[in-house]
């Protein structure tokens, strides 16, 4: 590691998917890593998310988002397999396929075709009967659709759990329930962090603190455009096999887990750091699910929760060294797509810290 000392090679603030995957890549690259979280590891957005391994309507995103997603899509089956072997926890990577039922604008078809060619992605245009053949329980009112057979999902709460177990086994130092109150900078170089239970020395610090990254950085006069965007989800306790595809319409989706539970998401709410749930959102999500699959009327809602996404302009994350503060790195702002963008973001960050050739052009993600 460039500039390493007797301190931790790298201290990562935030044990969500971004911190966990970054810790894994850095540890594999030979760094001594400490991962610190104000709560238990993996209990914020990375737990709350849906685990769809593609941006929704990916052609509506910029190439920098799609480039990270494409890299992650190739890696996820390997990550899931390795973690299952290493930890006995199966994060249930499943190639469910994605069925989109929106009425698209005529001019969107060209954009979709260009996107599919650029990112070598399979999709089939469906009309009425094809839709029911693809997913028999779908409401018969839908007359057009797009099937993306290669889109997969992962059970993100299990993914973060498995990552934590794997990191501990690999010797990563994990500190939970400890809030970082300050990043210490001396002569334009990070030297460590402060917490209520003591200080830690580090010559590389990664801010992977999700929606909370902005405040932590503002305290050392670093400005980023990342803010919390609340997302609410429900689980409907249905039967295994009732729904097999991820189904999406008008930004609402159903994700079928292997055990028959159906996750229904999600809302996009600008309410600051308020993580409470609302009756209105619960009803909206239930109605959206029933509009997609009418038989869901007979099943009960099992759980309802909210998480805070690290929202950023156009969903383009910041994966970057700070240009003026030596040793300061940032990996945040993944908005709606942190699970799928995680593997490439973590590798790119590691390439930057270890001064290796980067897997992707790092410019679009620079602070
Ligand atoms: C409802 C919903 C649905 C989603 N669906 C999907 C999906 O289907 N696919 C997808 O790819 N993405 C999805 N996402 C987005 C994805 O979950 C996020 O982009 C991703 O989890 C962000 O990861 P993160 O590690 O940056 O943030 P987080 O998981 O929020 O982790 C940040 C961590 O930093 C810690 N922290 C913050 N401040 C401090 C501090 N001062 N000191 C110590 N620790 C600190 C927090 O406790 C937290 O654990 C969804 C999100 C939501 C809310």
PDB file of N, CA and C and ligand atoms in Angstrom, residues 12-20 36-56 76 153-154 156 160 175 177-182 193-195 207-213 216 229-233 253 255 257 263-267 305-311 331-342, ligand 1:
ATOM      1  N   UNK A  12     -12.550   2.072   6.910  1.00  0.00           N
ATOM      2  CA  UNK A  12     -13.756   2.348   6.121  1.00  0.00           C
ATOM      3  C   UNK A  12     -14.883   2.755   7.075  1.00  0.00           C
ATOM      4  N   UNK A  13     -15.495   3.902   6.793  1.00  0.00           N
ATOM      5  CA  UNK A  13     -16.602   4.370   7.644  1.00  0.00           C
ATOM      6  C   UNK A  13     -17.909   3.987   6.963  1.00  0.00           C
ATOM      7  N   UNK A  14     -18.596   3.002   7.520  1.00  0.00           N
ATOM      8  CA  UNK A  14     -19.879   2.558   6.973  1.00  0.00           C
ATOM      9  C   UNK A  14     -19.832   1.101   6.558  1.00  0.00           C
ATOM     10  N   UNK A  15     -20.662   0.300   7.209  1.00  0.00           N
ATOM     11  CA  UNK A  15     -20.702  -1.135   6.909  1.00  0.00           C
ATOM     12  C   UNK A  15     -21.952  -1.533   6.169  1.00  0.00           C
ATOM     13  N   UNK A  16     -22.330  -0.737   5.160  1.00  0.00           N
ATOM     14  CA  UNK A  16     -23.373  -1.148   4.220  1.00  0.00           C
ATOM     15  C   UNK A  16     -22.691  -1.948   3.111  1.00  0.00           C
ATOM     16  N   UNK A  17     -23.442  -2.163   2.040  1.00  0.00           N
ATOM     17  CA  UNK A  17     -22.901  -2.965   0.937  1.00  0.00           C
ATOM     18  C   UNK A  17     -21.601  -2.356   0.386  1.00  0.00           C
ATOM     19  N   UNK A  18     -21.556  -1.006   0.380  1.00  0.00           N
ATOM     20  CA  UNK A  18     -20.382  -0.346  -0.189  1.00  0.00           C
ATOM     21  C   UNK A  18     -19.155  -0.549   0.676  1.00  0.00           C
ATOM     22  N   UNK A  19     -19.329  -0.388   2.001  1.00  0.00           N
ATOM     23  CA  UNK A  19     -18.219  -0.606   2.910  1.00  0.00           C
ATOM     24  C   UNK A  19     -17.797  -2.065   2.939  1.00  0.00           C
ATOM     25  N   UNK A  20     -18.772  -2.965   2.948  1.00  0.00           N
ATOM     26  CA  UNK A  20     -18.467  -4.401   3.032  1.00  0.00           C
ATOM     27  C   UNK A  20     -17.717  -4.889   1.788  1.00  0.00           C
ATOM     28  N   UNK A  36     -15.938   0.264  10.261  1.00  0.00           N
ATOM     29  CA  UNK A  36     -16.599   0.773  11.463  1.00  0.00           C
ATOM     30  C   UNK A  36     -18.004   1.268  11.118  1.00  0.00           C
ATOM     31  N   UNK A  37     -18.978   0.938  11.972  1.00  0.00           N
ATOM     32  CA  UNK A  37     -20.357   1.372  11.702  1.00  0.00           C
ATOM     33  C   UNK A  37     -21.006   1.861  12.992  1.00  0.00           C
ATOM     34  N   UNK A  38     -21.861   2.847  12.823  1.00  0.00           N
ATOM     35  CA  UNK A  38     -22.547   3.408  13.997  1.00  0.00           C
ATOM     36  C   UNK A  38     -23.632   2.464  14.520  1.00  0.00           C
ATOM     37  N   UNK A  39     -24.082   1.562  13.677  1.00  0.00           N
ATOM     38  CA  UNK A  39     -25.079   0.559  14.084  1.00  0.00           C
ATOM     39  C   UNK A  39     -24.440  -0.824  13.962  1.00  0.00           C
ATOM     40  N   UNK A  40     -25.287  -1.844  13.880  1.00  0.00           N
ATOM     41  CA  UNK A  40     -24.804  -3.159  13.478  1.00  0.00           C
ATOM     42  C   UNK A  40     -24.528  -3.097  11.969  1.00  0.00           C
ATOM     43  N   UNK A  41     -23.596  -3.901  11.519  1.00  0.00           N
ATOM     44  CA  UNK A  41     -23.247  -3.942  10.091  1.00  0.00           C
ATOM     45  C   UNK A  41     -24.487  -4.279   9.240  1.00  0.00           C
ATOM     46  N   UNK A  42     -24.619  -3.559   8.125  1.00  0.00           N
ATOM     47  CA  UNK A  42     -25.638  -3.921   7.130  1.00  0.00           C
ATOM     48  C   UNK A  42     -27.066  -3.814   7.614  1.00  0.00           C
ATOM     49  N   UNK A  43     -27.393  -2.746   8.352  1.00  0.00           N
ATOM     50  CA  UNK A  43     -28.775  -2.622   8.818  1.00  0.00           C
ATOM     51  C   UNK A  43     -29.477  -1.373   8.285  1.00  0.00           C
ATOM     52  N   UNK A  44     -28.820  -0.652   7.378  1.00  0.00           N
ATOM     53  CA  UNK A  44     -29.465   0.549   6.810  1.00  0.00           C
ATOM     54  C   UNK A  44     -29.957   0.244   5.395  1.00  0.00           C
ATOM     55  N   UNK A  45     -29.637   1.120   4.450  1.00  0.00           N
ATOM     56  CA  UNK A  45     -30.192   0.966   3.099  1.00  0.00           C
ATOM     57  C   UNK A  45     -29.893  -0.412   2.489  1.00  0.00           C
ATOM     58  N   UNK A  46     -28.722  -0.926   2.767  1.00  0.00           N
ATOM     59  CA  UNK A  46     -28.313  -2.191   2.136  1.00  0.00           C
ATOM     60  C   UNK A  46     -29.148  -3.362   2.627  1.00  0.00           C
ATOM     61  N   UNK A  47     -29.718  -3.230   3.797  1.00  0.00           N
ATOM     62  CA  UNK A  47     -30.662  -4.242   4.295  1.00  0.00           C
ATOM     63  C   UNK A  47     -32.054  -3.972   3.711  1.00  0.00           C
ATOM     64  N   UNK A  48     -32.401  -2.698   3.626  1.00  0.00           N
ATOM     65  CA  UNK A  48     -33.774  -2.312   3.259  1.00  0.00           C
ATOM     66  C   UNK A  48     -34.090  -2.504   1.774  1.00  0.00           C
ATOM     67  N   UNK A  49     -33.070  -2.573   0.941  1.00  0.00           N
ATOM     68  CA  UNK A  49     -33.275  -2.582  -0.510  1.00  0.00           C
ATOM     69  C   UNK A  49     -33.898  -3.881  -1.023  1.00  0.00           C
ATOM     70  N   UNK A  50     -34.157  -3.884  -2.328  1.00  0.00           N
ATOM     71  CA  UNK A  50     -34.830  -5.025  -2.926  1.00  0.00           C
ATOM     72  C   UNK A  50     -33.904  -6.087  -3.499  1.00  0.00           C
ATOM     73  N   UNK A  51     -32.712  -5.680  -3.908  1.00  0.00           N
ATOM     74  CA  UNK A  51     -31.767  -6.649  -4.441  1.00  0.00           C
ATOM     75  C   UNK A  51     -31.963  -7.000  -5.906  1.00  0.00           C
ATOM     76  N   UNK A  52     -32.651  -6.128  -6.655  1.00  0.00           N
ATOM     77  CA  UNK A  52     -32.731  -6.346  -8.109  1.00  0.00           C
ATOM     78  C   UNK A  52     -31.355  -6.007  -8.683  1.00  0.00           C
ATOM     79  N   UNK A  53     -30.806  -6.916  -9.489  1.00  0.00           N
ATOM     80  CA  UNK A  53     -29.442  -6.707  -9.971  1.00  0.00           C
ATOM     81  C   UNK A  53     -29.430  -6.043 -11.350  1.00  0.00           C
ATOM     82  N   UNK A  54     -30.141  -4.942 -11.431  1.00  0.00           N
ATOM     83  CA  UNK A  54     -30.164  -4.092 -12.621  1.00  0.00           C
ATOM     84  C   UNK A  54     -30.821  -2.783 -12.221  1.00  0.00           C
ATOM     85  N   UNK A  55     -30.381  -1.676 -12.796  1.00  0.00           N
ATOM     86  CA  UNK A  55     -31.197  -0.474 -12.622  1.00  0.00           C
ATOM     87  C   UNK A  55     -32.578  -0.742 -13.228  1.00  0.00           C
ATOM     88  N   UNK A  56     -33.614  -0.101 -12.672  1.00  0.00           N
ATOM     89  CA  UNK A  56     -34.943  -0.193 -13.290  1.00  0.00           C
ATOM     90  C   UNK A  56     -34.899   0.654 -14.563  1.00  0.00           C
ATOM     91  N   UNK A  76     -21.755 -11.158  -9.782  1.00  0.00           N
ATOM     92  CA  UNK A  76     -22.624 -11.596  -8.685  1.00  0.00           C
ATOM     93  C   UNK A  76     -22.776 -13.113  -8.516  1.00  0.00           C
ATOM     94  N   UNK A 153     -31.620 -11.377  -9.220  1.00  0.00           N
ATOM     95  CA  UNK A 153     -31.837 -10.709  -7.918  1.00  0.00           C
ATOM     96  C   UNK A 153     -30.944 -11.379  -6.889  1.00  0.00           C
ATOM     97  N   UNK A 154     -30.738 -10.706  -5.774  1.00  0.00           N
ATOM     98  CA  UNK A 154     -30.025 -11.303  -4.645  1.00  0.00           C
ATOM     99  C   UNK A 154     -30.766 -10.916  -3.378  1.00  0.00           C
ATOM    100  N   UNK A 156     -30.570  -9.343  -0.398  1.00  0.00           N
ATOM    101  CA  UNK A 156     -29.542  -8.444   0.164  1.00  0.00           C
ATOM    102  C   UNK A 156     -29.328  -8.575   1.664  1.00  0.00           C
ATOM    103  N   UNK A 160     -25.430  -9.162   2.977  1.00  0.00           N
ATOM    104  CA  UNK A 160     -24.629  -8.382   3.935  1.00  0.00           C
ATOM    105  C   UNK A 160     -24.211  -9.245   5.127  1.00  0.00           C
ATOM    106  N   UNK A 175     -15.827  -3.056  13.682  1.00  0.00           N
ATOM    107  CA  UNK A 175     -16.261  -2.369  14.913  1.00  0.00           C
ATOM    108  C   UNK A 175     -17.697  -1.897  14.700  1.00  0.00           C
ATOM    109  N   UNK A 177     -21.623  -0.458  16.326  1.00  0.00           N
ATOM    110  CA  UNK A 177     -22.228   0.432  17.340  1.00  0.00           C
ATOM    111  C   UNK A 177     -21.291   1.563  17.759  1.00  0.00           C
ATOM    112  N   UNK A 178     -20.518   2.062  16.824  1.00  0.00           N
ATOM    113  CA  UNK A 178     -19.546   3.111  17.134  1.00  0.00           C
ATOM    114  C   UNK A 178     -19.611   4.183  16.050  1.00  0.00           C
ATOM    115  N   UNK A 179     -20.097   5.337  16.401  1.00  0.00           N
ATOM    116  CA  UNK A 179     -20.264   6.408  15.409  1.00  0.00           C
ATOM    117  C   UNK A 179     -18.957   7.185  15.227  1.00  0.00           C
ATOM    118  N   UNK A 180     -18.597   7.392  13.988  1.00  0.00           N
ATOM    119  CA  UNK A 180     -17.458   8.270  13.704  1.00  0.00           C
ATOM    120  C   UNK A 180     -17.979   9.701  13.794  1.00  0.00           C
ATOM    121  N   UNK A 181     -17.413  10.472  14.704  1.00  0.00           N
ATOM    122  CA  UNK A 181     -17.890  11.852  14.888  1.00  0.00           C
ATOM    123  C   UNK A 181     -17.055  12.828  14.072  1.00  0.00           C
ATOM    124  N   UNK A 182     -15.769  12.489  13.834  1.00  0.00           N
ATOM    125  CA  UNK A 182     -14.894  13.382  13.073  1.00  0.00           C
ATOM    126  C   UNK A 182     -13.870  12.582  12.276  1.00  0.00           C
ATOM    127  N   UNK A 193      -9.630   8.957  12.781  1.00  0.00           N
ATOM    128  CA  UNK A 193     -11.027   9.332  13.082  1.00  0.00           C
ATOM    129  C   UNK A 193     -11.231   9.423  14.591  1.00  0.00           C
ATOM    130  N   UNK A 194     -12.297  10.124  14.953  1.00  0.00           N
ATOM    131  CA  UNK A 194     -12.690  10.204  16.364  1.00  0.00           C
ATOM    132  C   UNK A 194     -14.045   9.520  16.539  1.00  0.00           C
ATOM    133  N   UNK A 195     -14.164   8.800  17.661  1.00  0.00           N
ATOM    134  CA  UNK A 195     -15.459   8.217  18.036  1.00  0.00           C
ATOM    135  C   UNK A 195     -15.666   8.466  19.536  1.00  0.00           C
ATOM    136  N   UNK A 207     -14.853   6.992   3.014  1.00  0.00           N
ATOM    137  CA  UNK A 207     -16.196   7.367   3.462  1.00  0.00           C
ATOM    138  C   UNK A 207     -17.196   6.592   2.597  1.00  0.00           C
ATOM    139  N   UNK A 208     -17.792   5.574   3.220  1.00  0.00           N
ATOM    140  CA  UNK A 208     -18.832   4.761   2.553  1.00  0.00           C
ATOM    141  C   UNK A 208     -20.043   4.768   3.475  1.00  0.00           C
ATOM    142  N   UNK A 209     -20.455   5.948   3.840  1.00  0.00           N
ATOM    143  CA  UNK A 209     -21.442   6.111   4.912  1.00  0.00           C
ATOM    144  C   UNK A 209     -22.840   6.386   4.364  1.00  0.00           C
ATOM    145  N   UNK A 210     -23.082   5.977   3.124  1.00  0.00           N
ATOM    146  CA  UNK A 210     -24.413   6.082   2.536  1.00  0.00           C
ATOM    147  C   UNK A 210     -24.963   7.494   2.628  1.00  0.00           C
ATOM    148  N   UNK A 211     -26.240   7.589   2.980  1.00  0.00           N
ATOM    149  CA  UNK A 211     -26.926   8.894   3.026  1.00  0.00           C
ATOM    150  C   UNK A 211     -26.312   9.848   4.051  1.00  0.00           C
ATOM    151  N   UNK A 212     -25.510   9.312   4.972  1.00  0.00           N
ATOM    152  CA  UNK A 212     -24.912  10.139   6.036  1.00  0.00           C
ATOM    153  C   UNK A 212     -23.539  10.702   5.630  1.00  0.00           C
ATOM    154  N   UNK A 213     -23.077  10.344   4.442  1.00  0.00           N
ATOM    155  CA  UNK A 213     -21.724  10.745   4.009  1.00  0.00           C
ATOM    156  C   UNK A 213     -21.582  12.266   3.932  1.00  0.00           C
ATOM    157  N   UNK A 216     -20.722  14.042   7.309  1.00  0.00           N
ATOM    158  CA  UNK A 216     -19.381  13.659   7.774  1.00  0.00           C
ATOM    159  C   UNK A 216     -18.303  14.425   7.003  1.00  0.00           C
ATOM    160  N   UNK A 229     -32.953   9.663   0.429  1.00  0.00           N
ATOM    161  CA  UNK A 229     -34.242   9.528  -0.278  1.00  0.00           C
ATOM    162  C   UNK A 229     -34.919   8.267   0.279  1.00  0.00           C
ATOM    163  N   UNK A 230     -36.011   8.496   0.999  1.00  0.00           N
ATOM    164  CA  UNK A 230     -36.665   7.352   1.665  1.00  0.00           C
ATOM    165  C   UNK A 230     -37.346   6.432   0.670  1.00  0.00           C
ATOM    166  N   UNK A 231     -37.222   5.140   0.925  1.00  0.00           N
ATOM    167  CA  UNK A 231     -37.934   4.140   0.134  1.00  0.00           C
ATOM    168  C   UNK A 231     -38.657   3.197   1.066  1.00  0.00           C
ATOM    169  N   UNK A 232     -39.967   3.029   0.850  1.00  0.00           N
ATOM    170  CA  UNK A 232     -40.723   2.074   1.659  1.00  0.00           C
ATOM    171  C   UNK A 232     -41.008   0.822   0.837  1.00  0.00           C
ATOM    172  N   UNK A 233     -41.048  -0.311   1.535  1.00  0.00           N
ATOM    173  CA  UNK A 233     -41.309  -1.600   0.893  1.00  0.00           C
ATOM    174  C   UNK A 233     -42.254  -2.410   1.784  1.00  0.00           C
ATOM    175  N   UNK A 253     -42.629  -2.464  -8.260  1.00  0.00           N
ATOM    176  CA  UNK A 253     -42.181  -3.800  -8.666  1.00  0.00           C
ATOM    177  C   UNK A 253     -42.496  -4.844  -7.607  1.00  0.00           C
ATOM    178  N   UNK A 255     -40.787  -8.497  -6.303  1.00  0.00           N
ATOM    179  CA  UNK A 255     -39.607  -9.372  -6.378  1.00  0.00           C
ATOM    180  C   UNK A 255     -39.954 -10.690  -5.681  1.00  0.00           C
ATOM    181  N   UNK A 257     -39.115 -13.916  -3.872  1.00  0.00           N
ATOM    182  CA  UNK A 257     -38.042 -14.669  -3.225  1.00  0.00           C
ATOM    183  C   UNK A 257     -38.309 -16.169  -3.383  1.00  0.00           C
ATOM    184  N   UNK A 263     -41.549  -9.279  -2.296  1.00  0.00           N
ATOM    185  CA  UNK A 263     -41.229  -7.913  -1.895  1.00  0.00           C
ATOM    186  C   UNK A 263     -41.888  -6.965  -2.877  1.00  0.00           C
ATOM    187  N   UNK A 264     -42.518  -5.944  -2.363  1.00  0.00           N
ATOM    188  CA  UNK A 264     -43.144  -4.957  -3.240  1.00  0.00           C
ATOM    189  C   UNK A 264     -42.563  -3.585  -2.915  1.00  0.00           C
ATOM    190  N   UNK A 265     -42.050  -2.911  -3.952  1.00  0.00           N
ATOM    191  CA  UNK A 265     -41.428  -1.606  -3.723  1.00  0.00           C
ATOM    192  C   UNK A 265     -41.827  -0.656  -4.819  1.00  0.00           C
ATOM    193  N   UNK A 266     -41.444   0.493  -4.714  1.00  0.00           N
ATOM    194  CA  UNK A 266     -40.972   1.175  -3.540  1.00  0.00           C
ATOM    195  C   UNK A 266     -41.390   2.629  -3.689  1.00  0.00           C
ATOM    196  N   UNK A 267     -41.255   3.416  -2.632  1.00  0.00           N
ATOM    197  CA  UNK A 267     -41.563   4.847  -2.749  1.00  0.00           C
ATOM    198  C   UNK A 267     -40.258   5.617  -2.900  1.00  0.00           C
ATOM    199  N   UNK A 305     -41.410  -1.699   5.823  1.00  0.00           N
ATOM    200  CA  UNK A 305     -40.247  -0.983   6.370  1.00  0.00           C
ATOM    201  C   UNK A 305     -39.820   0.130   5.418  1.00  0.00           C
ATOM    202  N   UNK A 306     -38.842   0.920   5.896  1.00  0.00           N
ATOM    203  CA  UNK A 306     -38.298   2.001   5.062  1.00  0.00           C
ATOM    204  C   UNK A 306     -36.782   2.039   5.199  1.00  0.00           C
ATOM    205  N   UNK A 307     -36.135   2.516   4.159  1.00  0.00           N
ATOM    206  CA  UNK A 307     -34.681   2.709   4.189  1.00  0.00           C
ATOM    207  C   UNK A 307     -34.340   4.027   3.517  1.00  0.00           C
ATOM    208  N   UNK A 308     -33.136   4.502   3.785  1.00  0.00           N
ATOM    209  CA  UNK A 308     -32.700   5.785   3.222  1.00  0.00           C
ATOM    210  C   UNK A 308     -31.617   5.569   2.178  1.00  0.00           C
ATOM    211  N   UNK A 309     -31.990   5.792   0.937  1.00  0.00           N
ATOM    212  CA  UNK A 309     -31.010   5.645  -0.151  1.00  0.00           C
ATOM    213  C   UNK A 309     -30.067   6.845  -0.159  1.00  0.00           C
ATOM    214  N   UNK A 310     -28.808   6.627  -0.533  1.00  0.00           N
ATOM    215  CA  UNK A 310     -27.918   7.780  -0.725  1.00  0.00           C
ATOM    216  C   UNK A 310     -28.150   8.390  -2.106  1.00  0.00           C
ATOM    217  N   UNK A 311     -29.088   9.342  -2.182  1.00  0.00           N
ATOM    218  CA  UNK A 311     -29.506   9.913  -3.469  1.00  0.00           C
ATOM    219  C   UNK A 311     -28.458  10.845  -4.053  1.00  0.00           C
ATOM    220  N   UNK A 331     -16.763   6.594  -1.442  1.00  0.00           N
ATOM    221  CA  UNK A 331     -17.494   5.601  -2.228  1.00  0.00           C
ATOM    222  C   UNK A 331     -18.962   5.666  -1.803  1.00  0.00           C
ATOM    223  N   UNK A 332     -19.689   6.573  -2.408  1.00  0.00           N
ATOM    224  CA  UNK A 332     -21.083   6.765  -1.979  1.00  0.00           C
ATOM    225  C   UNK A 332     -21.932   7.390  -3.087  1.00  0.00           C
ATOM    226  N   UNK A 333     -23.231   7.531  -2.810  1.00  0.00           N
ATOM    227  CA  UNK A 333     -24.136   8.187  -3.761  1.00  0.00           C
ATOM    228  C   UNK A 333     -24.712   7.227  -4.791  1.00  0.00           C
ATOM    229  N   UNK A 334     -24.872   5.950  -4.421  1.00  0.00           N
ATOM    230  CA  UNK A 334     -25.332   4.950  -5.400  1.00  0.00           C
ATOM    231  C   UNK A 334     -26.849   4.915  -5.565  1.00  0.00           C
ATOM    232  N   UNK A 335     -27.525   5.772  -4.836  1.00  0.00           N
ATOM    233  CA  UNK A 335     -28.965   6.002  -4.968  1.00  0.00           C
ATOM    234  C   UNK A 335     -29.779   4.702  -5.036  1.00  0.00           C
ATOM    235  N   UNK A 336     -30.450   4.449  -6.147  1.00  0.00           N
ATOM    236  CA  UNK A 336     -31.383   3.314  -6.229  1.00  0.00           C
ATOM    237  C   UNK A 336     -30.685   2.010  -6.593  1.00  0.00           C
ATOM    238  N   UNK A 337     -29.358   2.071  -6.817  1.00  0.00           N
ATOM    239  CA  UNK A 337     -28.702   0.924  -7.445  1.00  0.00           C
ATOM    240  C   UNK A 337     -27.448   0.432  -6.729  1.00  0.00           C
ATOM    241  N   UNK A 338     -27.376   0.698  -5.433  1.00  0.00           N
ATOM    242  CA  UNK A 338     -26.138   0.367  -4.717  1.00  0.00           C
ATOM    243  C   UNK A 338     -25.808  -1.114  -4.691  1.00  0.00           C
ATOM    244  N   UNK A 339     -26.820  -1.967  -4.687  1.00  0.00           N
ATOM    245  CA  UNK A 339     -26.518  -3.401  -4.624  1.00  0.00           C
ATOM    246  C   UNK A 339     -25.855  -3.827  -5.939  1.00  0.00           C
ATOM    247  N   UNK A 340     -26.446  -3.474  -7.051  1.00  0.00           N
ATOM    248  CA  UNK A 340     -25.865  -3.913  -8.323  1.00  0.00           C
ATOM    249  C   UNK A 340     -24.575  -3.148  -8.669  1.00  0.00           C
ATOM    250  N   UNK A 341     -24.474  -1.901  -8.235  1.00  0.00           N
ATOM    251  CA  UNK A 341     -23.251  -1.143  -8.574  1.00  0.00           C
ATOM    252  C   UNK A 341     -22.104  -1.436  -7.597  1.00  0.00           C
ATOM    253  N   UNK A 342     -22.409  -2.160  -6.518  1.00  0.00           N
ATOM    254  CA  UNK A 342     -21.424  -2.368  -5.449  1.00  0.00           C
ATOM    255  C   UNK A 342     -20.122  -3.040  -5.873  1.00  0.00           C
TER     256      UNK A 342
HETATM  257  C1  LIG B   1     -36.484   0.582  -0.628  1.00  0.00           C
HETATM  258  C2  LIG B   1     -35.168   0.428  -1.339  1.00  0.00           C
HETATM  259  C3  LIG B   1     -35.071  -0.420  -2.421  1.00  0.00           C
HETATM  260  C4  LIG B   1     -33.840  -0.601  -3.063  1.00  0.00           C
HETATM  261  N1  LIG B   1     -33.741  -1.531  -4.069  1.00  0.00           N
HETATM  262  C5  LIG B   1     -32.547  -1.744  -4.665  1.00  0.00           C
HETATM  263  C6  LIG B   1     -32.412  -2.752  -5.657  1.00  0.00           C
HETATM  264  O1  LIG B   1     -33.365  -3.478  -5.953  1.00  0.00           O
HETATM  265  N2  LIG B   1     -31.200  -2.903  -6.269  1.00  0.00           N
HETATM  266  C7  LIG B   1     -30.121  -2.117  -5.945  1.00  0.00           C
HETATM  267  O2  LIG B   1     -29.066  -2.286  -6.550  1.00  0.00           O
HETATM  268  N3  LIG B   1     -30.228  -1.170  -4.993  1.00  0.00           N
HETATM  269  C8  LIG B   1     -31.395  -0.967  -4.344  1.00  0.00           C
HETATM  270  N4  LIG B   1     -31.519   0.003  -3.389  1.00  0.00           N
HETATM  271  C9  LIG B   1     -30.400   0.915  -3.165  1.00  0.00           C
HETATM  272  C10 LIG B   1     -29.346   0.312  -2.297  1.00  0.00           C
HETATM  273  O3  LIG B   1     -29.940  -0.342  -1.200  1.00  0.00           O
HETATM  274  C11 LIG B   1     -28.386   1.431  -1.815  1.00  0.00           C
HETATM  275  O4  LIG B   1     -27.905   2.170  -2.926  1.00  0.00           O
HETATM  276  C12 LIG B   1     -27.195   0.832  -1.094  1.00  0.00           C
HETATM  277  O5  LIG B   1     -27.632  -0.021  -0.054  1.00  0.00           O
HETATM  278  C13 LIG B   1     -26.298   1.888  -0.524  1.00  0.00           C
HETATM  279  O6  LIG B   1     -25.273   1.242   0.194  1.00  0.00           O
HETATM  280  P1  LIG B   1     -24.332   2.047   1.155  1.00  0.00           P
HETATM  281  O7  LIG B   1     -23.390   1.075   1.747  1.00  0.00           O
HETATM  282  O8  LIG B   1     -23.788   3.215   0.437  1.00  0.00           O
HETATM  283  O9  LIG B   1     -25.323   2.659   2.269  1.00  0.00           O
HETATM  284  P2  LIG B   1     -25.949   2.016   3.592  1.00  0.00           P
HETATM  285  O10 LIG B   1     -26.377   0.622   3.395  1.00  0.00           O
HETATM  286  O11 LIG B   1     -26.968   2.979   4.092  1.00  0.00           O
HETATM  287  O12 LIG B   1     -24.718   1.980   4.568  1.00  0.00           O
HETATM  288  C14 LIG B   1     -24.123   3.116   5.113  1.00  0.00           C
HETATM  289  C15 LIG B   1     -23.628   2.715   6.492  1.00  0.00           C
HETATM  290  O13 LIG B   1     -22.859   3.790   7.049  1.00  0.00           O
HETATM  291  C16 LIG B   1     -23.100   3.815   8.421  1.00  0.00           C
HETATM  292  N5  LIG B   1     -22.750   5.148   8.911  1.00  0.00           N
HETATM  293  C17 LIG B   1     -23.262   6.329   8.508  1.00  0.00           C
HETATM  294  N6  LIG B   1     -22.686   7.346   9.160  1.00  0.00           N
HETATM  295  C18 LIG B   1     -21.765   6.807   9.990  1.00  0.00           C
HETATM  296  C19 LIG B   1     -20.854   7.343  10.949  1.00  0.00           C
HETATM  297  N7  LIG B   1     -20.763   8.653  11.158  1.00  0.00           N
HETATM  298  N8  LIG B   1     -20.066   6.494  11.645  1.00  0.00           N
HETATM  299  C20 LIG B   1     -20.153   5.143  11.429  1.00  0.00           C
HETATM  300  N9  LIG B   1     -21.011   4.586  10.549  1.00  0.00           N
HETATM  301  C21 LIG B   1     -21.801   5.393   9.831  1.00  0.00           C
HETATM  302  C22 LIG B   1     -24.590   3.491   8.538  1.00  0.00           C
HETATM  303  O14 LIG B   1     -24.924   3.028   9.840  1.00  0.00           O
HETATM  304  C23 LIG B   1     -24.761   2.446   7.462  1.00  0.00           C
HETATM  305  O15 LIG B   1     -24.655   1.126   7.955  1.00  0.00           O
HETATM  306  C24 LIG B   1     -32.723   0.148  -2.663  1.00  0.00           C
HETATM  307  C25 LIG B   1     -32.813   1.002  -1.564  1.00  0.00           C
HETATM  308  C26 LIG B   1     -34.017   1.134  -0.878  1.00  0.00           C
HETATM  309  C27 LIG B   1     -34.096   2.007   0.343  1.00  0.00           C
END
